[in-house]
Coordinates of C-alpha atoms in Angstrom, one line a residue:
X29 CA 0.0 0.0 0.0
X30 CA 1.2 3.6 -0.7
X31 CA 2.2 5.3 2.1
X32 CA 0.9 8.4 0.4
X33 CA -1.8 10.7 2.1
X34 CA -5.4 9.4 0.8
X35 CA -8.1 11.5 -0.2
X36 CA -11.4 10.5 -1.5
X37 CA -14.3 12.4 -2.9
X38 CA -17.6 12.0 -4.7
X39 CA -20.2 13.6 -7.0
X40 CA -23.4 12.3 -6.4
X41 CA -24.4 10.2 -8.7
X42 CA -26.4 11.7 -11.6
X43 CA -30.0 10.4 -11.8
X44 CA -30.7 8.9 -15.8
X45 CA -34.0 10.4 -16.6
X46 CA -32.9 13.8 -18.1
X47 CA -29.8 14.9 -20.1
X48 CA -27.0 16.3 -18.2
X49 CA -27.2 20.2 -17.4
X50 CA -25.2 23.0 -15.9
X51 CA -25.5 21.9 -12.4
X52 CA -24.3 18.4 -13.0
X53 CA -20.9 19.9 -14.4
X54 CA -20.9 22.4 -11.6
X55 CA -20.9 19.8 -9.0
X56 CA -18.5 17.5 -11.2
X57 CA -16.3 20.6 -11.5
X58 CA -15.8 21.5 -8.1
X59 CA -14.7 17.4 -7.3
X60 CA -12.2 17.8 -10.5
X61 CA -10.7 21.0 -9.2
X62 CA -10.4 19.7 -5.5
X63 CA -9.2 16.3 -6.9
X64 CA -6.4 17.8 -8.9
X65 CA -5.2 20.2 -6.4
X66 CA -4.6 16.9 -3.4
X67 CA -2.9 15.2 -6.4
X68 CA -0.5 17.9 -6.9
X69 CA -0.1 18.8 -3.2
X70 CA 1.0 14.5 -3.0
X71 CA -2.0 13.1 -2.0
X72 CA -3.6 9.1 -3.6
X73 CA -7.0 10.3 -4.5
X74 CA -9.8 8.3 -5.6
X75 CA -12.5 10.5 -7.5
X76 CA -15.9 9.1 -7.9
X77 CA -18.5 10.0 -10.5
X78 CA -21.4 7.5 -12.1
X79 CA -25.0 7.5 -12.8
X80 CA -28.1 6.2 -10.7
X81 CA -30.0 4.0 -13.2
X82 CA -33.0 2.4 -11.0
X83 CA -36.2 3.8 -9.6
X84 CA -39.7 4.5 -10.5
X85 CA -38.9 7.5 -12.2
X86 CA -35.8 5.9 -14.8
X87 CA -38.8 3.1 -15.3
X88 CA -41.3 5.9 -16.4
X89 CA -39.0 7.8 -18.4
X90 CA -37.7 4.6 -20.3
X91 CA -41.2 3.5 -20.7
X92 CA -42.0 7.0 -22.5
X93 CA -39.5 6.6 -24.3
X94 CA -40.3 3.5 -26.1
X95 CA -37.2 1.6 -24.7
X96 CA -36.3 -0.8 -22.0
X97 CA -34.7 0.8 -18.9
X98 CA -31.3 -1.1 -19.4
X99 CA -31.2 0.6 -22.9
X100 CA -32.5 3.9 -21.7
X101 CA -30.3 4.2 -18.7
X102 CA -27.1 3.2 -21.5
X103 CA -28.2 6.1 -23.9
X104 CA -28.5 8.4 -20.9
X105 CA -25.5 7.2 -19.0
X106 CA -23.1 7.6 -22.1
X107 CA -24.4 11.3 -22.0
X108 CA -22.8 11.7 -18.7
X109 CA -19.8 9.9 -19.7
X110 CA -19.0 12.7 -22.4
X111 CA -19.6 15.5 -20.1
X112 CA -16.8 14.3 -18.1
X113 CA -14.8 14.1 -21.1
X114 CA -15.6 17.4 -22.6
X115 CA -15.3 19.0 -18.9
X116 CA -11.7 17.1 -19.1
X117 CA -12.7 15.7 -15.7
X118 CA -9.8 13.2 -14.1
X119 CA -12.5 10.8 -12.3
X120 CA -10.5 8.0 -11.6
X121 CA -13.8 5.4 -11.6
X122 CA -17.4 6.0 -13.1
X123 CA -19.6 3.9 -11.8
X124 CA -23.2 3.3 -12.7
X125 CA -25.7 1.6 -10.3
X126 CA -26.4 -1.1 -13.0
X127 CA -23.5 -2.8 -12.5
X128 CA -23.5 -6.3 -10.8
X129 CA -20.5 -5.4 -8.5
X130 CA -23.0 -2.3 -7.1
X131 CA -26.0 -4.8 -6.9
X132 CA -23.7 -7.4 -4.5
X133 CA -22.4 -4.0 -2.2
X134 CA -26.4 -3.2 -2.0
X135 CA -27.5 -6.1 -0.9
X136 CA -24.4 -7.1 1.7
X137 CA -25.3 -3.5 3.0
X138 CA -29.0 -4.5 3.4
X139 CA -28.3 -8.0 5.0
X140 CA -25.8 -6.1 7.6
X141 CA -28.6 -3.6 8.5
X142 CA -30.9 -6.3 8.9
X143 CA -29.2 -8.5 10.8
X144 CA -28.2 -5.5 13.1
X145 CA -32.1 -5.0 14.0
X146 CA -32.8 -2.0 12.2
X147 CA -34.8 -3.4 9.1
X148 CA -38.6 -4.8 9.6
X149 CA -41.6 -5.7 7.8
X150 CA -44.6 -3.4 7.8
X151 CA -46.9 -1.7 5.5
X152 CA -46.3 1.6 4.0
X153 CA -49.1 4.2 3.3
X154 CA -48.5 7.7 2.6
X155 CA -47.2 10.2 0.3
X156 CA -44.7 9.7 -2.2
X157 CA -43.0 11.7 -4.9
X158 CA -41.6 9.6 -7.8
X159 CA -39.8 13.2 -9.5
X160 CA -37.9 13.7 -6.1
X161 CA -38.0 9.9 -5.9
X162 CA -38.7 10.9 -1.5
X163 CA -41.6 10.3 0.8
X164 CA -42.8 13.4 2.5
X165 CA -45.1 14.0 5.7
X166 CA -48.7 15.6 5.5
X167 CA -47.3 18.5 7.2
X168 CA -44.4 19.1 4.5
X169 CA -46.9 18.9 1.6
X170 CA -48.4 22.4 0.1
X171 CA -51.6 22.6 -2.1
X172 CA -51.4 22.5 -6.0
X173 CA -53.9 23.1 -8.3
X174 CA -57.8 21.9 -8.1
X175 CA -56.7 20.7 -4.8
X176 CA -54.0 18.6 -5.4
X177 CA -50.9 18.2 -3.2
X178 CA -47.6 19.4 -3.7
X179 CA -44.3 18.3 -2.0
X180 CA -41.7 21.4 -0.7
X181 CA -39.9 21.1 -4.0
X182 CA -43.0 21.8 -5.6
X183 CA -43.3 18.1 -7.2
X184 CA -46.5 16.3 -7.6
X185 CA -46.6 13.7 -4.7
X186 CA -49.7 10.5 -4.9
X187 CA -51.0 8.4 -2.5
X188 CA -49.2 4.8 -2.2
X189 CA -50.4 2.1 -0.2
X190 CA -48.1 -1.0 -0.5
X191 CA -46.2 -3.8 2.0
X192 CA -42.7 -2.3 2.6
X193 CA -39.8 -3.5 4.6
X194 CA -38.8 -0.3 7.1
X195 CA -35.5 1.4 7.8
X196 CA -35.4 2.3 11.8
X197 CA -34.2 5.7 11.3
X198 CA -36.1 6.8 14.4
X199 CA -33.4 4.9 16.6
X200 CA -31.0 7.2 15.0
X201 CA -32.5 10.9 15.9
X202 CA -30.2 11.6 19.7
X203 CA -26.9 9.7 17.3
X204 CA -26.8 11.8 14.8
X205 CA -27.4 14.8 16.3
X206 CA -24.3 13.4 18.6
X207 CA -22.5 13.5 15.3
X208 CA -23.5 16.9 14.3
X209 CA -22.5 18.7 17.7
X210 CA -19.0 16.5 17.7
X211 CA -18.2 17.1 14.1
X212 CA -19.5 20.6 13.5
X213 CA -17.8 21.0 10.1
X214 CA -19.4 17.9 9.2
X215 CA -22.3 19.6 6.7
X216 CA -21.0 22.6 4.9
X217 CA -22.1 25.5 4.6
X218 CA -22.9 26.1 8.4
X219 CA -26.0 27.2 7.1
X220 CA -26.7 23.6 5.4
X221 CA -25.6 22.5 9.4
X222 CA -28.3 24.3 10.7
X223 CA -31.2 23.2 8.4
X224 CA -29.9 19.6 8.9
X225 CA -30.4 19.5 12.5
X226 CA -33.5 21.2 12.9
X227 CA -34.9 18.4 11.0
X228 CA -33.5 15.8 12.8
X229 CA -34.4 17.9 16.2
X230 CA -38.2 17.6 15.2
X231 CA -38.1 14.1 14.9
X232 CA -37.2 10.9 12.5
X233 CA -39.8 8.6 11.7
X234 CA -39.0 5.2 10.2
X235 CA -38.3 5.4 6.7
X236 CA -39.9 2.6 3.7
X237 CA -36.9 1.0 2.2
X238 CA -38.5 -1.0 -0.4
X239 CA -41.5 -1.1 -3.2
X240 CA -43.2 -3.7 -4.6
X241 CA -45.5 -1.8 -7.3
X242 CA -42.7 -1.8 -9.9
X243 CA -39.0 -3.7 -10.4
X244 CA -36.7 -1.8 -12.0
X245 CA -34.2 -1.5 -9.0
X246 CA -32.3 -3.7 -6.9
X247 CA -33.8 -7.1 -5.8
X248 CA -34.1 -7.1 -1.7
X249 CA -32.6 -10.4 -0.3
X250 CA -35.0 -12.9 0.3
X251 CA -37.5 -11.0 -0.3
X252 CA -40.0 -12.0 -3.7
X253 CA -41.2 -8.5 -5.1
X254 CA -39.1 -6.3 -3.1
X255 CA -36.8 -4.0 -4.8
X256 CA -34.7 -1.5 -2.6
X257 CA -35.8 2.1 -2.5
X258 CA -33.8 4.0 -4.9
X259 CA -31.9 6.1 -2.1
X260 CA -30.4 3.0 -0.1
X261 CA -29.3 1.8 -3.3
X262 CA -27.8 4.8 -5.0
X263 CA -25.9 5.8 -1.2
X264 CA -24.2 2.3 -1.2
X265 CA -22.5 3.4 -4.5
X266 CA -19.9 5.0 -3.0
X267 CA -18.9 1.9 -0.8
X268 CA -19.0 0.3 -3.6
X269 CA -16.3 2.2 -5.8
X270 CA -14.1 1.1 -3.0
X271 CA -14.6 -2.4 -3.1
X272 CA -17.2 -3.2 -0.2
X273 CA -18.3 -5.5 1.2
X274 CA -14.2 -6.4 0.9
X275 CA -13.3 -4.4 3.7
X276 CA -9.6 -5.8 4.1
X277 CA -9.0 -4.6 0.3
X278 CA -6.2 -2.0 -0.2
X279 CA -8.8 0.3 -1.6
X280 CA -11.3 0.5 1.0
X281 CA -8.7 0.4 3.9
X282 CA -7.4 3.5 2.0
X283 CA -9.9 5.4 1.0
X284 CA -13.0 4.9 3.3
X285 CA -14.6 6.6 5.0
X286 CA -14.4 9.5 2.0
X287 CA -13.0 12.9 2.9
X288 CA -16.2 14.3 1.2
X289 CA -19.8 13.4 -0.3
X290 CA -20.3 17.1 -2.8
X291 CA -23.7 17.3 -3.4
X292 CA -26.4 19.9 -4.3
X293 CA -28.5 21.6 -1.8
X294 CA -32.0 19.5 -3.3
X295 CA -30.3 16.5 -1.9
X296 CA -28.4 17.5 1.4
X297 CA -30.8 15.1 3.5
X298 CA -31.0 12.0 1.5
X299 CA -26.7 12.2 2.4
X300 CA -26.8 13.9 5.8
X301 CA -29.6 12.3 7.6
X302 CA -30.3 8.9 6.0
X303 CA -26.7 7.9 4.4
X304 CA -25.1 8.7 8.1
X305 CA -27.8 6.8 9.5
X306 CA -27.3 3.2 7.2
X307 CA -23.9 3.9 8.1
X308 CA -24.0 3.9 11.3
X309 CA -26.5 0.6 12.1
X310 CA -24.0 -0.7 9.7
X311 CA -21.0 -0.1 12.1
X312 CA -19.5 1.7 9.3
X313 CA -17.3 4.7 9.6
X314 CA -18.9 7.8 8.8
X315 CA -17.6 10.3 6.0
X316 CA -15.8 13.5 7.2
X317 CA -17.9 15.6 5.5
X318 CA -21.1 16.5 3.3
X319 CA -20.9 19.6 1.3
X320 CA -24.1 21.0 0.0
X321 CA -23.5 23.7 -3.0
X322 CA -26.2 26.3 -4.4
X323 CA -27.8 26.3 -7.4
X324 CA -27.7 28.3 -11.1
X325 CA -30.4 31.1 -12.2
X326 CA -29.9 31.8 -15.8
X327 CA -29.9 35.8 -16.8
X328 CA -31.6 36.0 -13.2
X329 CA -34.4 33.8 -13.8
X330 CA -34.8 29.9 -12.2
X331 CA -33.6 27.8 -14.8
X332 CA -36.4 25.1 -16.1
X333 CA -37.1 23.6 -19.2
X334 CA -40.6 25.1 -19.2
X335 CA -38.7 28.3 -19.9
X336 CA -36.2 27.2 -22.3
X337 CA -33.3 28.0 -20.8
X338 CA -31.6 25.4 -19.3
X339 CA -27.8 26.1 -19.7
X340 CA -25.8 23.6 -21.6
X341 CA -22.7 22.8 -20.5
X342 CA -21.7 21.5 -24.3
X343 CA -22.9 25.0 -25.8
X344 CA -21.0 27.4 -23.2
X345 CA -17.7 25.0 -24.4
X346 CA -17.7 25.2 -27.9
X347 CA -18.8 29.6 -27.4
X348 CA -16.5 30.3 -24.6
X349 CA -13.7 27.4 -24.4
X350 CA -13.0 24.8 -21.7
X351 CA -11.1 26.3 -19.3
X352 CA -12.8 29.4 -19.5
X353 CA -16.1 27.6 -18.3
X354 CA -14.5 25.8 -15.5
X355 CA -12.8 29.0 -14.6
X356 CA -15.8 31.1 -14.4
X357 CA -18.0 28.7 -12.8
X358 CA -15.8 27.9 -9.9
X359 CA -14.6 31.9 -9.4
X360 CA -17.8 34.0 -9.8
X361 CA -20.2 32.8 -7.1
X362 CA -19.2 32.1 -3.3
X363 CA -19.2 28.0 -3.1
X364 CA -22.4 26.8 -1.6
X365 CA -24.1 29.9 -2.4
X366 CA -26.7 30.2 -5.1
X367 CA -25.0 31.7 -8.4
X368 CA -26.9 33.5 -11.7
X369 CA -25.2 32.9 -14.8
X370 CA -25.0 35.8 -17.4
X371 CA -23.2 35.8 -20.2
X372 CA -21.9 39.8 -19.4
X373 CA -20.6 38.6 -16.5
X374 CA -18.7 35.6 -18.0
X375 CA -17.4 37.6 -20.5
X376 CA -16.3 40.4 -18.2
X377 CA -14.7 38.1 -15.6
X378 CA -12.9 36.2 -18.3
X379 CA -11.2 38.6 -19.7
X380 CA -10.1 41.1 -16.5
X381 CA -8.4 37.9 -15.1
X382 CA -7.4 35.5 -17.7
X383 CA -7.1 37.8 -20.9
X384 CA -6.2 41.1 -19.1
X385 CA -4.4 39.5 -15.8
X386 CA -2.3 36.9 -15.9
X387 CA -2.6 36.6 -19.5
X388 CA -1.4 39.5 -20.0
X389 CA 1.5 39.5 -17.4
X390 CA 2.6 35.8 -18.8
X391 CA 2.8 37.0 -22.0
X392 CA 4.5 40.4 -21.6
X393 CA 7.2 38.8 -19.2
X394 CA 7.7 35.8 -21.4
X395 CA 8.0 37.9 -24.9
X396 CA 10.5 40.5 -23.6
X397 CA 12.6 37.7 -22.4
X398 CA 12.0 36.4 -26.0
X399 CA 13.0 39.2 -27.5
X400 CA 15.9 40.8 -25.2
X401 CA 17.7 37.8 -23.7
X402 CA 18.6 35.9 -27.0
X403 CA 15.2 32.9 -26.0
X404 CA 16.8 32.0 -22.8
X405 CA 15.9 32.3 -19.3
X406 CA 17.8 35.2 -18.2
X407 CA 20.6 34.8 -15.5
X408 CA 20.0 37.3 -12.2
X409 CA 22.1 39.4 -10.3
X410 CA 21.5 39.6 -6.6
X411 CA 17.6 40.0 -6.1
X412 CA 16.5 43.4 -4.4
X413 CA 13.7 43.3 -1.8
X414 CA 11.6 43.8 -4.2
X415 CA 12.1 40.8 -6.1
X416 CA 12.4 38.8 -2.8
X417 CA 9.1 39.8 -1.8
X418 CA 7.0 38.9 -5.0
X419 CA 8.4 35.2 -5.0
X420 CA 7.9 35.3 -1.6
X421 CA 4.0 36.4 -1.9
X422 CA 3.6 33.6 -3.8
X423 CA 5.5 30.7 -2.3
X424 CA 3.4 32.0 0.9
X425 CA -0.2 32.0 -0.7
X426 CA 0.2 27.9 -0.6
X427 CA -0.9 27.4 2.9
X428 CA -4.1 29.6 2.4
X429 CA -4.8 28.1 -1.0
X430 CA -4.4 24.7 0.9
X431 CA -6.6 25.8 4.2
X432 CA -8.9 27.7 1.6
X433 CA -9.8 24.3 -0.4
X434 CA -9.7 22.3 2.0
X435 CA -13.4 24.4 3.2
X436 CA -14.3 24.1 -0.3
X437 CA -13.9 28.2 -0.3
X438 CA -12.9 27.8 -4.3
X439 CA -13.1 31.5 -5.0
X440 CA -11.7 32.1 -1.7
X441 CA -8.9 30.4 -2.9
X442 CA -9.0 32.0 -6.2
X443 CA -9.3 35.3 -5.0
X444 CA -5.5 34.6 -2.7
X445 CA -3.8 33.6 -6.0
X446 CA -5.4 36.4 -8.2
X447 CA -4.1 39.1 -5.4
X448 CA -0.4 37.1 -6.3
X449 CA -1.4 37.9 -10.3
X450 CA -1.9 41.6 -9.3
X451 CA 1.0 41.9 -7.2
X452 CA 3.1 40.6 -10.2
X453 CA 1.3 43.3 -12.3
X454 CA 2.4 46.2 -10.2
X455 CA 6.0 44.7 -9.8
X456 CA 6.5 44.7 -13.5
X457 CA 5.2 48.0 -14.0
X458 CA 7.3 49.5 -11.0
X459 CA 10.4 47.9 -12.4
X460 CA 9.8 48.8 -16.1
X461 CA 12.8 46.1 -17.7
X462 CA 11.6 48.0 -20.7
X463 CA 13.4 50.8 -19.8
X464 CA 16.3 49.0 -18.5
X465 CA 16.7 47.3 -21.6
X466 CA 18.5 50.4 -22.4
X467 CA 20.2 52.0 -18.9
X468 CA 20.7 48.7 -16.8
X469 CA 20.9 45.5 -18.6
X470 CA 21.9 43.0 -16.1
X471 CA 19.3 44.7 -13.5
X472 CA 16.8 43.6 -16.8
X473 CA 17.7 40.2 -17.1
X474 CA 17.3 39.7 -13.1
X475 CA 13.4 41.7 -13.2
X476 CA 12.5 39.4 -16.2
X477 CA 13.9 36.3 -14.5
X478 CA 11.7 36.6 -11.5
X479 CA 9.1 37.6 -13.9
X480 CA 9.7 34.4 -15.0
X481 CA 9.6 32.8 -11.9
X482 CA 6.5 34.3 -10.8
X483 CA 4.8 33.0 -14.1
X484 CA 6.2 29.1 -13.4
X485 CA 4.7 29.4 -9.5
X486 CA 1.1 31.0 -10.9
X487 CA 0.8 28.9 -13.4
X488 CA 1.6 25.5 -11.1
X489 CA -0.9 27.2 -8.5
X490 CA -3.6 27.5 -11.4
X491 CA -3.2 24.3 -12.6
X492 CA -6.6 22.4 -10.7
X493 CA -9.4 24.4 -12.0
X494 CA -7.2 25.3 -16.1
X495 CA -5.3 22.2 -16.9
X496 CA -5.3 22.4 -20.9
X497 CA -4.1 26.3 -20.7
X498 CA -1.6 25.9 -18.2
X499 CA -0.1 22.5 -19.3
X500 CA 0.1 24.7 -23.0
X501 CA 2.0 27.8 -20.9
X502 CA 4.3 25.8 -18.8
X503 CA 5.1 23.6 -21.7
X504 CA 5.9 26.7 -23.4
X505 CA 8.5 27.2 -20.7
X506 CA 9.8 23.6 -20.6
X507 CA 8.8 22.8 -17.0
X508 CA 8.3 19.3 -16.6
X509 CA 8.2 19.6 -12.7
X510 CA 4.7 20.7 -11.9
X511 CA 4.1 19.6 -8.9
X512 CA 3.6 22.0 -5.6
X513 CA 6.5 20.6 -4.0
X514 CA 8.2 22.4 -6.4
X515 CA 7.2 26.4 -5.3
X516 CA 10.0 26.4 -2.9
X517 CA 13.5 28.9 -4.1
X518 CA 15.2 25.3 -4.2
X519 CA 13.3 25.0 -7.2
X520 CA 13.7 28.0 -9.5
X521 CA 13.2 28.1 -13.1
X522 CA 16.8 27.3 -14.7
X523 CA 18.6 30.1 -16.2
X524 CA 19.7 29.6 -19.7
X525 CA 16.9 27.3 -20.3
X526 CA 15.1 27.6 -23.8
X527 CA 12.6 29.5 -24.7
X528 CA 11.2 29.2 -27.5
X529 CA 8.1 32.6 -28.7
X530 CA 5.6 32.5 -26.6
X531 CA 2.0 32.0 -27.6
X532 CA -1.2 33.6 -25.6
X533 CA -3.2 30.6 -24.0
X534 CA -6.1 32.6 -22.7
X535 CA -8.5 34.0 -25.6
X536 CA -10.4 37.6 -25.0
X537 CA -14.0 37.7 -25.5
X538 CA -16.3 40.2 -27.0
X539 CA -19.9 41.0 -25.8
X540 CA -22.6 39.4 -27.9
X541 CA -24.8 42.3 -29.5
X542 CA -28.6 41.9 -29.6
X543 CA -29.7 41.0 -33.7
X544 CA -31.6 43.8 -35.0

């Protein structure tokens, strides 16, 4: 086994009756960029990403369609799989909830419940929403239409009466509130805590864990007629990724419990309430955290198909480019808050810190050294405080990147490598190696060497949330070490090293006009 730090983190796992959308490569985004950065920073990760493929509402949708589920949730599934290619995503597994591995970790899970007392026969009668796939209370439902009754998302919800095996989630209400007060940054944002455990506070009652009016899901054992409840089968994915019920394999000694569950707000507690709970009458270890992200308002308005204008994430690519979607997405809006997407504001943000920032510096320090130190890396003199101090700045902003990700504050984290980009801006303008191209030479060569510098320890800083861009600037500048073990002085950019014309890796962007 590697004696490597571990990390492990998960999307949740995208449900097969729609096309992927703006959110899903929001949430896949966020795992990517945090993925990338512990790999760089030495960490073994494991990054999870798959599709949920059974329930109700997959069984509806296929039926609509004219196809069986199996096919459906392959056509839909694929879908997702080119996302995470076309969002240059580095999961390390997909996983899809199809698979016969999956079925075998759902079903160990279920027996171990059971035989730990917490599973019983009964029958089920209340509400149910097959959109939200949830059950809901009489006092959570609102009124619809003509009378009918609505669930707090605003789904339709109907009336099911069926034998159901139960889930005692009741027995779990003074634990897991335990867990909450011991582990306070266990749901993230605080906000997300709060809302968590006033619903626990006001009491659990026992959840259904099976149906028996349709069978597209996982068989219960022993059980003719059962299938699982879609939620206690799609959880138990992320055991199974990491080889449960094998709990003596290398992978699941490593990586569980995960480091984080990402997930957005709609589902914060199907994984904060009930996935702690199987967990625990499991005598599993719990994950170390749940982080619940905001959603996307398009042009300020909700985003729904009704209106037309669900954002998709295959559009924005081929309009904007890749890295200028991740980039935008992941340094415009707070993490965990709710975000509106406008295309001013892409354009404007794009271009002030990629085109006009460190763009701009990259190129302007790279071409004069092109130009006025024969394609070489320059060779400094002694470096003034001045120069000490900018390499400094940025060797320092590591630790609060570090802290800053390791909250999930992305733009936090963004914002203390961006004030590094603008320090660099007004050290190149104080020290103007234009002018001393002509009245100090070797005082030049040593401003454009740390300008250098400064470019090689941005760019390795930038490299989680731009990969493409940044693997085109540094090779540019021949650095094959990227790693961020390797922003320390005992790792400066070689003098005399090549360097061949630079090329701009960060395009600028015009506003779109209205058509007349």
């Amino acid at each position: 086994m590697s004696d490597k730090k571990s990390y492990y983190i998960t999307t949740p796992i995208y449900y097969v009756n729609d096309v992927p959308h703006i959110g899903h490569a929001y949430t896949t985004l966020a795992c990517d960029v945090l993925a990338r950065f512990k790999r760089l920073d030495g960490y073994d990760v494991m990054f999870l990403t798959g599709t949920d493929e059974h329930g109700q509402k997959v069984e509806k949708s296929a039926e609509k369609a004219g196809v069986a589920p199996l096919e459906f949730c392959d056509r839909v599934s694929a879908r997702f799989q080119d996302l995470a290619q076309a969002m240059n995503f580095s999961n390390d597994q997909f996983i899809r909830t199809t698979e016969e591995r999956h079925k075998i970790s759902a079903q160990h899970l279920w027996n171990r419940i059971k035989e730990n007392g917490f599973i019983y026969e009964d029958n089920y009668a209340g509400w149910y929403s097959v959109r939200d796939e949830a059950f809901y209370g009489e006092d959570e439902l609102t009124e619809g239409e003509g009378g009918s009754k609505l669930a707090p998302t605003g789904a339709p919800v109907e009336w099911v009466e069926e034998p159901s095996y139960f889930f005692k989630l009741s027995a779990f209400q003074d634990k897991l509130l335990e867990v909450y007060e011991n582990h306070p940054d266990f749901v993230l944002p605080k906000s997300r805590l709060n809302e968590v455990k006033s619903f626990v506070a006001g009491g659990l009652q026992d959840l259904s864990i099976s149906r028996t009016t349709f069978n597209w899901g996982v068989p219960v054992p022993d059980a003719d007629g059962h299938i699982m409840y879609v939620w206690i089968d799609a959880l138990t994915n992320y055991l199974t990724a990491v080889d449960y019920p094998n709990e003596n394999s290398e992978k699941f000694q490593k990586f569980w419990p995960a480091n984080v569950h990402m997930v957005g707000k709609d589902i914060l507690r199907f994984h904060a309430v009930y996935w702690p709970a199987f967990l625990l009458a499991a005598d599993l270890p719990l994950p170390d955290r749940i982080f619940a992200h905001g959603w996307w308002t398009n042009e300020g308005q909700k985003i729904s198909k009704s209106l037309g204008n669900v954002i998709d994430p295959f559009e924005l690519i081929d309009t904007y480019t890749l890295d200028s979607v991740r980039f935008f997405l992941l340094r415009e809006v707070p993490f965990g808050n709710d975000g509106d997407f406008s295309r001013t504001s892409f354009v404007n943000r794009c271009n002030s810190d990629l085109s006009n920032g460190f763009g701009n510096f990259a190129q302007r320090s790279l071409s004069m050294i092109f130009k006025n130190c024969d394609g070489k890396i320059p060779t400094p003199g002694a470096l003034s405080a001045e120069d000490k101090a900018l390499l400094t700045g940025i060797e320092d902003v590591l630790p609060q990147v570090r802290e800053l990700m390791d909250k999930q504050a992305f733009n936090k984290a963004f914002d203390a490598i961006w004030s590094q980009v603008a320090a660099a801006d007004v050290y190149i303008s104080a020290q103007e190696p234009w002018k001393l191209r002509k009245t100090d030479p070797a005082r030049m060569e040593t401003v454009l060497y740390v300008c250098a510098e400064a470019v090689r320890m941005l760019a390795i800083l930038m490299q989680p949330i731009m990969p493409e861009s940044i693997d085109k600037l540094l090779g540019q500048m021949n650095i094959d070490n990227r790693g961020f073990d390797q922003l320390t002085d005992a790792h400066r950019i070689k003098p005399g090293a090549d360097l061949p014309k630079p090329e701009g890796v960060f395009p600028r962007f015009e506003h779109a006009t209205d058509e007349a």
